[in-house]
């Protein structure tokens, strides 16, 4: 209401005549006079006075009129600029990517959006560990990335306090079932589920990538069952494209969800069989504690 009163005041101050001002404003004289009185009551001082039958500005009215014209012009320009801005606020957030083939990392984008980006506030910018040249935790603590997706076989009640002691805030994203990606001719390729005991009879290939989450977990899993790990490690730097082109006789461990979303089984020579349903690994997103992100 005060904005419209200001416009009416400025037009009246321009003509110093209620009749002419009302005509330009397409309103009646009584309404204009009433609005000016209401504005004076609102701001606490008089704007106009009558002198010798003429309408004049008070000293405060002169000061008000001289400054309000510029203020209102700036306000309208500001309003026009703001009207062109998008409704959604997007703050860039750099995320260190999952150490899986590129499409596989997109699976966890759904988890990230659900847990920390429900209001579409963040715009994720993904970088790989090969770009940062550091493992996940140092990248976060050194400020090279804002958050990283971390994979652990530990349950949240164990992992989150331990990560806090190391200087991280952590959010649990999801529990992910594991699958065994086997050669189609393997004797287990027609099973509906592979037990941990059966897994120990399969030679599993792991990259020597410190960010790859499943190697250490695999060893711990078999140790819990008093079984001997049966695996080979391949030097591949930080890329996993070798998986699709090399060593066809070995098996691999992958998130079982990848079988549908990213069709690892596009190779007719391989199949994905779920591992024991009681064996899962947990996905976390971590940030430096002082970042205050969560």
PDB file of C-alpha atoms in Angstrom:
ATOM      1  CA  UNK A   1       0.000   0.000   0.000  1.00  0.00           C
ATOM      2  CA  UNK A   2       2.827   2.426   0.869  1.00  0.00           C
ATOM      3  CA  UNK A   3       4.329   1.953  -2.624  1.00  0.00           C
ATOM      4  CA  UNK A   4       1.140   3.127  -4.307  1.00  0.00           C
ATOM      5  CA  UNK A   5       0.886   6.059  -1.872  1.00  0.00           C
ATOM      6  CA  UNK A   6       4.460   7.058  -2.780  1.00  0.00           C
ATOM      7  CA  UNK A   7       3.579   7.105  -6.482  1.00  0.00           C
ATOM      8  CA  UNK A   8       0.517   9.240  -5.730  1.00  0.00           C
ATOM      9  CA  UNK A   9       2.586  11.584  -3.551  1.00  0.00           C
ATOM     10  CA  UNK A  10       5.219  12.046  -6.292  1.00  0.00           C
ATOM     11  CA  UNK A  11       2.593  12.868  -8.945  1.00  0.00           C
ATOM     12  CA  UNK A  12       0.923  15.359  -6.584  1.00  0.00           C
ATOM     13  CA  UNK A  13       4.301  16.933  -5.761  1.00  0.00           C
ATOM     14  CA  UNK A  14       4.972  17.231  -9.494  1.00  0.00           C
ATOM     15  CA  UNK A  15       1.779  19.227 -10.202  1.00  0.00           C
ATOM     16  CA  UNK A  16       1.177  20.710  -6.737  1.00  0.00           C
ATOM     17  CA  UNK A  17      -2.468  20.364  -7.648  1.00  0.00           C
ATOM     18  CA  UNK A  18      -4.801  17.653  -6.324  1.00  0.00           C
ATOM     19  CA  UNK A  19      -7.169  17.894  -9.285  1.00  0.00           C
ATOM     20  CA  UNK A  20      -4.470  17.469 -11.966  1.00  0.00           C
ATOM     21  CA  UNK A  21      -2.730  14.725 -10.004  1.00  0.00           C
ATOM     22  CA  UNK A  22      -6.001  12.804  -9.515  1.00  0.00           C
ATOM     23  CA  UNK A  23      -6.732  13.080 -13.235  1.00  0.00           C
ATOM     24  CA  UNK A  24      -3.339  11.648 -14.215  1.00  0.00           C
ATOM     25  CA  UNK A  25      -3.698   8.885 -11.634  1.00  0.00           C
ATOM     26  CA  UNK A  26      -7.240   8.065 -12.827  1.00  0.00           C
ATOM     27  CA  UNK A  27      -8.729   8.415  -9.388  1.00  0.00           C
ATOM     28  CA  UNK A  28     -11.059  10.851  -7.605  1.00  0.00           C
ATOM     29  CA  UNK A  29      -9.786  13.879  -5.730  1.00  0.00           C
ATOM     30  CA  UNK A  30     -11.289  12.746  -2.382  1.00  0.00           C
ATOM     31  CA  UNK A  31      -9.541   9.355  -2.678  1.00  0.00           C
ATOM     32  CA  UNK A  32      -6.201  10.987  -3.495  1.00  0.00           C
ATOM     33  CA  UNK A  33      -6.532  13.435  -0.571  1.00  0.00           C
ATOM     34  CA  UNK A  34      -7.422  10.571   1.758  1.00  0.00           C
ATOM     35  CA  UNK A  35      -4.422   8.498   0.620  1.00  0.00           C
ATOM     36  CA  UNK A  36      -2.033  11.391   1.210  1.00  0.00           C
ATOM     37  CA  UNK A  37      -3.384  11.859   4.749  1.00  0.00           C
ATOM     38  CA  UNK A  38      -3.056   8.104   5.361  1.00  0.00           C
ATOM     39  CA  UNK A  39       0.527   8.211   4.103  1.00  0.00           C
ATOM     40  CA  UNK A  40       1.352  11.143   6.399  1.00  0.00           C
ATOM     41  CA  UNK A  41      -0.124   9.229   9.329  1.00  0.00           C
ATOM     42  CA  UNK A  42       1.941   6.170   8.398  1.00  0.00           C
ATOM     43  CA  UNK A  43       5.290   7.981   8.087  1.00  0.00           C
ATOM     44  CA  UNK A  44       4.683  10.358  10.989  1.00  0.00           C
ATOM     45  CA  UNK A  45       5.142  13.795   9.383  1.00  0.00           C
ATOM     46  CA  UNK A  46       3.286  16.167   7.055  1.00  0.00           C
ATOM     47  CA  UNK A  47       4.134  16.306   3.360  1.00  0.00           C
ATOM     48  CA  UNK A  48       1.858  19.144   2.204  1.00  0.00           C
ATOM     49  CA  UNK A  49       0.486  22.353   3.642  1.00  0.00           C
ATOM     50  CA  UNK A  50      -1.817  25.073   2.307  1.00  0.00           C
ATOM     51  CA  UNK A  51      -0.308  28.522   1.968  1.00  0.00           C
ATOM     52  CA  UNK A  52      -2.412  31.429   0.656  1.00  0.00           C
ATOM     53  CA  UNK A  53      -4.882  28.959  -0.842  1.00  0.00           C
ATOM     54  CA  UNK A  54      -2.123  27.064  -2.633  1.00  0.00           C
ATOM     55  CA  UNK A  55      -0.817  23.550  -2.020  1.00  0.00           C
ATOM     56  CA  UNK A  56       2.869  23.594  -1.018  1.00  0.00           C
ATOM     57  CA  UNK A  57       5.370  21.010   0.144  1.00  0.00           C
ATOM     58  CA  UNK A  58       6.600  21.147   3.704  1.00  0.00           C
ATOM     59  CA  UNK A  59      10.417  21.105   4.139  1.00  0.00           C
ATOM     60  CA  UNK A  60      10.147  17.411   4.931  1.00  0.00           C
ATOM     61  CA  UNK A  61       7.949  16.953   1.850  1.00  0.00           C
ATOM     62  CA  UNK A  62      10.586  18.640  -0.353  1.00  0.00           C
ATOM     63  CA  UNK A  63      13.323  16.362   1.006  1.00  0.00           C
ATOM     64  CA  UNK A  64      11.086  13.326   0.645  1.00  0.00           C
ATOM     65  CA  UNK A  65      10.089  14.130  -2.954  1.00  0.00           C
ATOM     66  CA  UNK A  66      13.670  14.829  -4.082  1.00  0.00           C
ATOM     67  CA  UNK A  67      14.980  11.514  -2.764  1.00  0.00           C
ATOM     68  CA  UNK A  68      12.028   9.205  -3.300  1.00  0.00           C
ATOM     69  CA  UNK A  69      11.995   9.661  -7.080  1.00  0.00           C
ATOM     70  CA  UNK A  70      15.476   8.121  -7.385  1.00  0.00           C
ATOM     71  CA  UNK A  71      14.733   5.442  -4.824  1.00  0.00           C
ATOM     72  CA  UNK A  72      11.560   4.348  -6.609  1.00  0.00           C
ATOM     73  CA  UNK A  73      13.355   4.296  -9.962  1.00  0.00           C
ATOM     74  CA  UNK A  74      16.068   2.061  -8.504  1.00  0.00           C
ATOM     75  CA  UNK A  75      13.444  -0.129  -6.838  1.00  0.00           C
ATOM     76  CA  UNK A  76      11.599  -0.672 -10.114  1.00  0.00           C
ATOM     77  CA  UNK A  77      14.847  -1.526 -11.906  1.00  0.00           C
ATOM     78  CA  UNK A  78      15.759  -3.942  -9.125  1.00  0.00           C
ATOM     79  CA  UNK A  79      12.328  -5.567  -9.293  1.00  0.00           C
ATOM     80  CA  UNK A  80      12.643  -5.950 -13.066  1.00  0.00           C
ATOM     81  CA  UNK A  81      16.044  -7.635 -12.726  1.00  0.00           C
ATOM     82  CA  UNK A  82      14.891  -9.952  -9.987  1.00  0.00           C
ATOM     83  CA  UNK A  83      11.801 -10.955 -11.988  1.00  0.00           C
ATOM     84  CA  UNK A  84      14.083 -12.517 -14.626  1.00  0.00           C
ATOM     85  CA  UNK A  85      15.971 -14.641 -12.105  1.00  0.00           C
ATOM     86  CA  UNK A  86      15.080 -18.353 -11.686  1.00  0.00           C
ATOM     87  CA  UNK A  87      13.060 -19.425  -8.674  1.00  0.00           C
ATOM     88  CA  UNK A  88      15.414 -22.266  -7.790  1.00  0.00           C
ATOM     89  CA  UNK A  89      18.656 -21.557  -5.979  1.00  0.00           C
ATOM     90  CA  UNK A  90      21.543 -23.714  -7.207  1.00  0.00           C
ATOM     91  CA  UNK A  91      24.715 -23.853  -5.165  1.00  0.00           C
ATOM     92  CA  UNK A  92      27.543 -25.769  -6.857  1.00  0.00           C
ATOM     93  CA  UNK A  93      28.719 -28.811  -4.951  1.00  0.00           C
ATOM     94  CA  UNK A  94      31.758 -30.793  -6.111  1.00  0.00           C
ATOM     95  CA  UNK A  95      31.353 -34.522  -5.624  1.00  0.00           C
ATOM     96  CA  UNK A  96      34.135 -37.076  -5.927  1.00  0.00           C
ATOM     97  CA  UNK A  97      32.757 -39.841  -8.102  1.00  0.00           C
ATOM     98  CA  UNK A  98      32.305 -43.484  -7.385  1.00  0.00           C
ATOM     99  CA  UNK A  99      35.166 -45.724  -8.508  1.00  0.00           C
ATOM    100  CA  UNK A 100      32.955 -47.616 -10.930  1.00  0.00           C
ATOM    101  CA  UNK A 101      32.472 -47.130 -14.665  1.00  0.00           C
ATOM    102  CA  UNK A 102      31.062 -43.659 -15.237  1.00  0.00           C
ATOM    103  CA  UNK A 103      27.438 -44.671 -15.747  1.00  0.00           C
ATOM    104  CA  UNK A 104      27.462 -46.667 -12.531  1.00  0.00           C
ATOM    105  CA  UNK A 105      28.260 -43.569 -10.482  1.00  0.00           C
ATOM    106  CA  UNK A 106      24.987 -42.059 -11.675  1.00  0.00           C
ATOM    107  CA  UNK A 107      23.128 -44.671  -9.663  1.00  0.00           C
ATOM    108  CA  UNK A 108      24.136 -42.850  -6.486  1.00  0.00           C
ATOM    109  CA  UNK A 109      23.055 -39.489  -7.818  1.00  0.00           C
ATOM    110  CA  UNK A 110      19.515 -40.641  -7.014  1.00  0.00           C
ATOM    111  CA  UNK A 111      20.544 -41.299  -3.423  1.00  0.00           C
ATOM    112  CA  UNK A 112      22.295 -37.928  -3.170  1.00  0.00           C
ATOM    113  CA  UNK A 113      19.258 -36.084  -4.493  1.00  0.00           C
ATOM    114  CA  UNK A 114      16.933 -37.904  -2.127  1.00  0.00           C
ATOM    115  CA  UNK A 115      19.035 -37.351   0.995  1.00  0.00           C
ATOM    116  CA  UNK A 116      20.652 -33.917   0.630  1.00  0.00           C
ATOM    117  CA  UNK A 117      19.056 -32.273  -2.380  1.00  0.00           C
ATOM    118  CA  UNK A 118      15.307 -32.658  -1.974  1.00  0.00           C
ATOM    119  CA  UNK A 119      14.728 -28.947  -2.591  1.00  0.00           C
ATOM    120  CA  UNK A 120      17.018 -28.883  -5.636  1.00  0.00           C
ATOM    121  CA  UNK A 121      19.336 -26.434  -3.883  1.00  0.00           C
ATOM    122  CA  UNK A 122      22.607 -27.971  -5.077  1.00  0.00           C
ATOM    123  CA  UNK A 123      24.003 -28.439  -8.549  1.00  0.00           C
ATOM    124  CA  UNK A 124      26.329 -31.430  -8.469  1.00  0.00           C
ATOM    125  CA  UNK A 125      29.663 -31.246 -10.261  1.00  0.00           C
ATOM    126  CA  UNK A 126      31.289 -34.664 -10.424  1.00  0.00           C
ATOM    127  CA  UNK A 127      35.038 -35.247 -10.541  1.00  0.00           C
ATOM    128  CA  UNK A 128      36.827 -38.594 -10.580  1.00  0.00           C
ATOM    129  CA  UNK A 129      39.564 -39.662  -8.202  1.00  0.00           C
ATOM    130  CA  UNK A 130      41.947 -39.584 -11.168  1.00  0.00           C
ATOM    131  CA  UNK A 131      41.270 -35.850 -11.531  1.00  0.00           C
ATOM    132  CA  UNK A 132      41.922 -35.082  -7.883  1.00  0.00           C
ATOM    133  CA  UNK A 133      44.757 -37.655  -7.735  1.00  0.00           C
ATOM    134  CA  UNK A 134      43.841 -38.361  -4.120  1.00  0.00           C
ATOM    135  CA  UNK A 135      41.721 -40.901  -2.354  1.00  0.00           C
ATOM    136  CA  UNK A 136      38.341 -39.782  -1.116  1.00  0.00           C
ATOM    137  CA  UNK A 137      39.125 -38.739   2.440  1.00  0.00           C
ATOM    138  CA  UNK A 138      42.163 -36.499   1.726  1.00  0.00           C
ATOM    139  CA  UNK A 139      40.291 -34.859  -1.162  1.00  0.00           C
ATOM    140  CA  UNK A 140      37.514 -33.823   1.224  1.00  0.00           C
ATOM    141  CA  UNK A 141      39.748 -32.724   4.099  1.00  0.00           C
ATOM    142  CA  UNK A 142      42.005 -30.718   1.773  1.00  0.00           C
ATOM    143  CA  UNK A 143      39.012 -28.923   0.274  1.00  0.00           C
ATOM    144  CA  UNK A 144      39.556 -30.213  -3.267  1.00  0.00           C
ATOM    145  CA  UNK A 145      36.004 -31.574  -3.290  1.00  0.00           C
ATOM    146  CA  UNK A 146      33.008 -30.688  -1.135  1.00  0.00           C
ATOM    147  CA  UNK A 147      31.717 -34.198  -0.620  1.00  0.00           C
ATOM    148  CA  UNK A 148      32.662 -37.742  -1.572  1.00  0.00           C
ATOM    149  CA  UNK A 149      30.692 -40.958  -1.863  1.00  0.00           C
ATOM    150  CA  UNK A 150      32.250 -43.605   0.366  1.00  0.00           C
ATOM    151  CA  UNK A 151      31.569 -47.366   0.407  1.00  0.00           C
ATOM    152  CA  UNK A 152      32.027 -49.416   3.560  1.00  0.00           C
ATOM    153  CA  UNK A 153      30.956 -52.806   4.819  1.00  0.00           C
ATOM    154  CA  UNK A 154      30.417 -51.195   8.232  1.00  0.00           C
ATOM    155  CA  UNK A 155      26.931 -50.450   9.510  1.00  0.00           C
ATOM    156  CA  UNK A 156      26.008 -46.762  10.084  1.00  0.00           C
ATOM    157  CA  UNK A 157      26.147 -47.060  13.873  1.00  0.00           C
ATOM    158  CA  UNK A 158      29.811 -48.094  13.542  1.00  0.00           C
ATOM    159  CA  UNK A 159      30.930 -46.128  10.497  1.00  0.00           C
ATOM    160  CA  UNK A 160      29.481 -42.689  11.248  1.00  0.00           C
ATOM    161  CA  UNK A 161      31.062 -42.260  14.736  1.00  0.00           C
ATOM    162  CA  UNK A 162      34.390 -43.543  13.393  1.00  0.00           C
ATOM    163  CA  UNK A 163      34.300 -41.089  10.494  1.00  0.00           C
ATOM    164  CA  UNK A 164      33.423 -38.280  12.943  1.00  0.00           C
ATOM    165  CA  UNK A 165      36.596 -39.034  14.908  1.00  0.00           C
ATOM    166  CA  UNK A 166      38.547 -38.580  11.669  1.00  0.00           C
ATOM    167  CA  UNK A 167      37.060 -35.119  11.052  1.00  0.00           C
ATOM    168  CA  UNK A 168      34.134 -35.984   8.771  1.00  0.00           C
ATOM    169  CA  UNK A 169      30.417 -35.450   8.829  1.00  0.00           C
ATOM    170  CA  UNK A 170      28.744 -38.481   7.288  1.00  0.00           C
ATOM    171  CA  UNK A 171      25.293 -39.343   6.028  1.00  0.00           C
ATOM    172  CA  UNK A 172      24.116 -42.854   5.324  1.00  0.00           C
ATOM    173  CA  UNK A 173      22.714 -43.087   1.792  1.00  0.00           C
ATOM    174  CA  UNK A 174      21.753 -46.674   1.137  1.00  0.00           C
ATOM    175  CA  UNK A 175      22.427 -50.332   1.736  1.00  0.00           C
ATOM    176  CA  UNK A 176      23.432 -51.946  -1.520  1.00  0.00           C
ATOM    177  CA  UNK A 177      23.249 -55.676  -2.274  1.00  0.00           C
ATOM    178  CA  UNK A 178      26.185 -57.286  -4.001  1.00  0.00           C
ATOM    179  CA  UNK A 179      26.251 -59.284  -7.191  1.00  0.00           C
ATOM    180  CA  UNK A 180      28.877 -61.575  -8.685  1.00  0.00           C
ATOM    181  CA  UNK A 181      29.536 -60.885 -12.355  1.00  0.00           C
ATOM    182  CA  UNK A 182      30.470 -64.287 -13.745  1.00  0.00           C
ATOM    183  CA  UNK A 183      31.459 -65.804 -17.052  1.00  0.00           C
ATOM    184  CA  UNK A 184      28.282 -67.312 -18.522  1.00  0.00           C
ATOM    185  CA  UNK A 185      29.898 -70.754 -18.764  1.00  0.00           C
ATOM    186  CA  UNK A 186      30.796 -70.837 -15.043  1.00  0.00           C
ATOM    187  CA  UNK A 187      29.156 -73.614 -13.031  1.00  0.00           C
ATOM    188  CA  UNK A 188      27.497 -71.015 -10.741  1.00  0.00           C
ATOM    189  CA  UNK A 189      26.045 -68.976 -13.614  1.00  0.00           C
ATOM    190  CA  UNK A 190      22.620 -70.634 -13.260  1.00  0.00           C
ATOM    191  CA  UNK A 191      22.308 -70.239  -9.489  1.00  0.00           C
ATOM    192  CA  UNK A 192      19.587 -67.952  -8.101  1.00  0.00           C
ATOM    193  CA  UNK A 193      21.945 -66.824  -5.339  1.00  0.00           C
ATOM    194  CA  UNK A 194      25.608 -67.394  -4.520  1.00  0.00           C
ATOM    195  CA  UNK A 195      26.620 -68.165  -0.928  1.00  0.00           C
ATOM    196  CA  UNK A 196      29.780 -66.859   0.721  1.00  0.00           C
ATOM    197  CA  UNK A 197      31.154 -70.422   0.676  1.00  0.00           C
ATOM    198  CA  UNK A 198      30.554 -70.666  -3.079  1.00  0.00           C
ATOM    199  CA  UNK A 199      32.130 -67.243  -3.567  1.00  0.00           C
ATOM    200  CA  UNK A 200      35.357 -68.527  -2.007  1.00  0.00           C
ATOM    201  CA  UNK A 201      35.620 -71.028  -4.855  1.00  0.00           C
ATOM    202  CA  UNK A 202      35.452 -68.284  -7.498  1.00  0.00           C
ATOM    203  CA  UNK A 203      38.563 -66.342  -8.496  1.00  0.00           C
ATOM    204  CA  UNK A 204      37.614 -62.669  -8.112  1.00  0.00           C
ATOM    205  CA  UNK A 205      39.568 -59.913  -9.835  1.00  0.00           C
ATOM    206  CA  UNK A 206      40.131 -56.602  -8.037  1.00  0.00           C
ATOM    207  CA  UNK A 207      41.806 -53.429  -9.290  1.00  0.00           C
ATOM    208  CA  UNK A 208      44.638 -52.126  -7.092  1.00  0.00           C
ATOM    209  CA  UNK A 209      42.711 -48.850  -6.770  1.00  0.00           C
ATOM    210  CA  UNK A 210      42.658 -47.630  -3.131  1.00  0.00           C
ATOM    211  CA  UNK A 211      39.229 -46.106  -3.765  1.00  0.00           C
ATOM    212  CA  UNK A 212      37.676 -49.368  -4.902  1.00  0.00           C
ATOM    213  CA  UNK A 213      35.444 -50.311  -1.976  1.00  0.00           C
ATOM    214  CA  UNK A 214      35.028 -54.050  -2.293  1.00  0.00           C
ATOM    215  CA  UNK A 215      38.514 -55.554  -2.020  1.00  0.00           C
ATOM    216  CA  UNK A 216      39.034 -55.079   1.724  1.00  0.00           C
ATOM    217  CA  UNK A 217      35.398 -55.881   2.415  1.00  0.00           C
ATOM    218  CA  UNK A 218      35.696 -59.115   0.460  1.00  0.00           C
ATOM    219  CA  UNK A 219      38.687 -60.239   2.537  1.00  0.00           C
ATOM    220  CA  UNK A 220      36.924 -59.383   5.800  1.00  0.00           C
ATOM    221  CA  UNK A 221      33.771 -61.162   4.646  1.00  0.00           C
ATOM    222  CA  UNK A 222      35.573 -64.417   3.929  1.00  0.00           C
ATOM    223  CA  UNK A 223      37.623 -64.131   7.119  1.00  0.00           C
ATOM    224  CA  UNK A 224      34.397 -63.934   9.161  1.00  0.00           C
ATOM    225  CA  UNK A 225      33.376 -67.239   7.621  1.00  0.00           C
ATOM    226  CA  UNK A 226      36.870 -68.738   8.187  1.00  0.00           C
ATOM    227  CA  UNK A 227      37.353 -68.963   4.424  1.00  0.00           C
ATOM    228  CA  UNK A 228      40.452 -68.201   2.389  1.00  0.00           C
ATOM    229  CA  UNK A 229      40.125 -65.274  -0.054  1.00  0.00           C
ATOM    230  CA  UNK A 230      40.551 -66.302  -3.679  1.00  0.00           C
ATOM    231  CA  UNK A 231      41.374 -63.248  -5.739  1.00  0.00           C
ATOM    232  CA  UNK A 232      43.838 -61.575  -8.041  1.00  0.00           C
ATOM    233  CA  UNK A 233      44.772 -57.910  -8.118  1.00  0.00           C
ATOM    234  CA  UNK A 234      45.402 -56.021 -11.339  1.00  0.00           C
ATOM    235  CA  UNK A 235      47.261 -52.753 -11.711  1.00  0.00           C
ATOM    236  CA  UNK A 236      44.890 -50.439 -13.569  1.00  0.00           C
ATOM    237  CA  UNK A 237      45.598 -46.995 -12.095  1.00  0.00           C
ATOM    238  CA  UNK A 238      42.249 -45.396 -11.322  1.00  0.00           C
ATOM    239  CA  UNK A 239      40.178 -46.575 -14.292  1.00  0.00           C
ATOM    240  CA  UNK A 240      38.001 -49.670 -14.475  1.00  0.00           C
ATOM    241  CA  UNK A 241      37.358 -49.869 -18.204  1.00  0.00           C
ATOM    242  CA  UNK A 242      39.520 -53.007 -18.200  1.00  0.00           C
ATOM    243  CA  UNK A 243      36.557 -54.837 -16.717  1.00  0.00           C
ATOM    244  CA  UNK A 244      34.701 -54.814 -20.004  1.00  0.00           C
ATOM    245  CA  UNK A 245      37.614 -55.905 -22.142  1.00  0.00           C
ATOM    246  CA  UNK A 246      40.031 -58.073 -20.177  1.00  0.00           C
ATOM    247  CA  UNK A 247      40.333 -61.250 -18.142  1.00  0.00           C
ATOM    248  CA  UNK A 248      37.093 -62.911 -19.203  1.00  0.00           C
ATOM    249  CA  UNK A 249      37.748 -65.972 -17.035  1.00  0.00           C
ATOM    250  CA  UNK A 250      37.530 -64.107 -13.715  1.00  0.00           C
ATOM    251  CA  UNK A 251      34.565 -62.912 -11.672  1.00  0.00           C
ATOM    252  CA  UNK A 252      33.953 -59.398 -10.322  1.00  0.00           C
ATOM    253  CA  UNK A 253      31.958 -57.977  -7.433  1.00  0.00           C
ATOM    254  CA  UNK A 254      29.557 -55.151  -8.292  1.00  0.00           C
ATOM    255  CA  UNK A 255      26.465 -53.488  -6.787  1.00  0.00           C
ATOM    256  CA  UNK A 256      23.672 -55.803  -7.848  1.00  0.00           C
ATOM    257  CA  UNK A 257      21.549 -52.782  -8.845  1.00  0.00           C
ATOM    258  CA  UNK A 258      23.855 -52.277 -11.792  1.00  0.00           C
ATOM    259  CA  UNK A 259      22.431 -55.310 -13.570  1.00  0.00           C
ATOM    260  CA  UNK A 260      19.252 -53.394 -14.516  1.00  0.00           C
ATOM    261  CA  UNK A 261      20.289 -49.777 -14.592  1.00  0.00           C
ATOM    262  CA  UNK A 262      23.552 -50.151 -16.427  1.00  0.00           C
ATOM    263  CA  UNK A 263      23.238 -53.623 -17.940  1.00  0.00           C
ATOM    264  CA  UNK A 264      26.683 -54.965 -17.187  1.00  0.00           C
ATOM    265  CA  UNK A 265      25.352 -58.172 -18.689  1.00  0.00           C
ATOM    266  CA  UNK A 266      25.232 -56.572 -22.122  1.00  0.00           C
ATOM    267  CA  UNK A 267      28.051 -58.996 -22.804  1.00  0.00           C
ATOM    268  CA  UNK A 268      26.443 -62.317 -23.667  1.00  0.00           C
ATOM    269  CA  UNK A 269      29.480 -63.999 -22.175  1.00  0.00           C
ATOM    270  CA  UNK A 270      28.642 -62.805 -18.623  1.00  0.00           C
ATOM    271  CA  UNK A 271      25.802 -62.952 -16.105  1.00  0.00           C
ATOM    272  CA  UNK A 272      25.158 -61.179 -12.772  1.00  0.00           C
ATOM    273  CA  UNK A 273      24.124 -63.446  -9.886  1.00  0.00           C
ATOM    274  CA  UNK A 274      23.131 -61.992  -6.481  1.00  0.00           C
ATOM    275  CA  UNK A 275      25.410 -62.759  -3.557  1.00  0.00           C
ATOM    276  CA  UNK A 276      23.933 -63.962  -0.258  1.00  0.00           C
ATOM    277  CA  UNK A 277      21.171 -61.428   0.541  1.00  0.00           C
ATOM    278  CA  UNK A 278      22.580 -60.976   4.044  1.00  0.00           C
ATOM    279  CA  UNK A 279      25.775 -59.530   2.570  1.00  0.00           C
ATOM    280  CA  UNK A 280      25.451 -55.831   1.771  1.00  0.00           C
ATOM    281  CA  UNK A 281      27.716 -52.828   1.777  1.00  0.00           C
ATOM    282  CA  UNK A 282      26.732 -49.343   2.814  1.00  0.00           C
ATOM    283  CA  UNK A 283      27.029 -46.140   0.846  1.00  0.00           C
ATOM    284  CA  UNK A 284      27.830 -42.912   2.697  1.00  0.00           C
ATOM    285  CA  UNK A 285      28.368 -39.327   1.669  1.00  0.00           C
ATOM    286  CA  UNK A 286      31.081 -37.543   3.642  1.00  0.00           C
ATOM    287  CA  UNK A 287      32.084 -33.905   4.057  1.00  0.00           C
ATOM    288  CA  UNK A 288      34.569 -32.104   6.276  1.00  0.00           C
ATOM    289  CA  UNK A 289      32.997 -31.374   9.654  1.00  0.00           C
ATOM    290  CA  UNK A 290      33.760 -27.660   9.473  1.00  0.00           C
ATOM    291  CA  UNK A 291      31.931 -27.330   6.142  1.00  0.00           C
ATOM    292  CA  UNK A 292      28.571 -27.470   7.934  1.00  0.00           C
ATOM    293  CA  UNK A 293      26.968 -29.159   4.912  1.00  0.00           C
ATOM    294  CA  UNK A 294      25.204 -31.709   7.102  1.00  0.00           C
TER     295      UNK A 294
END
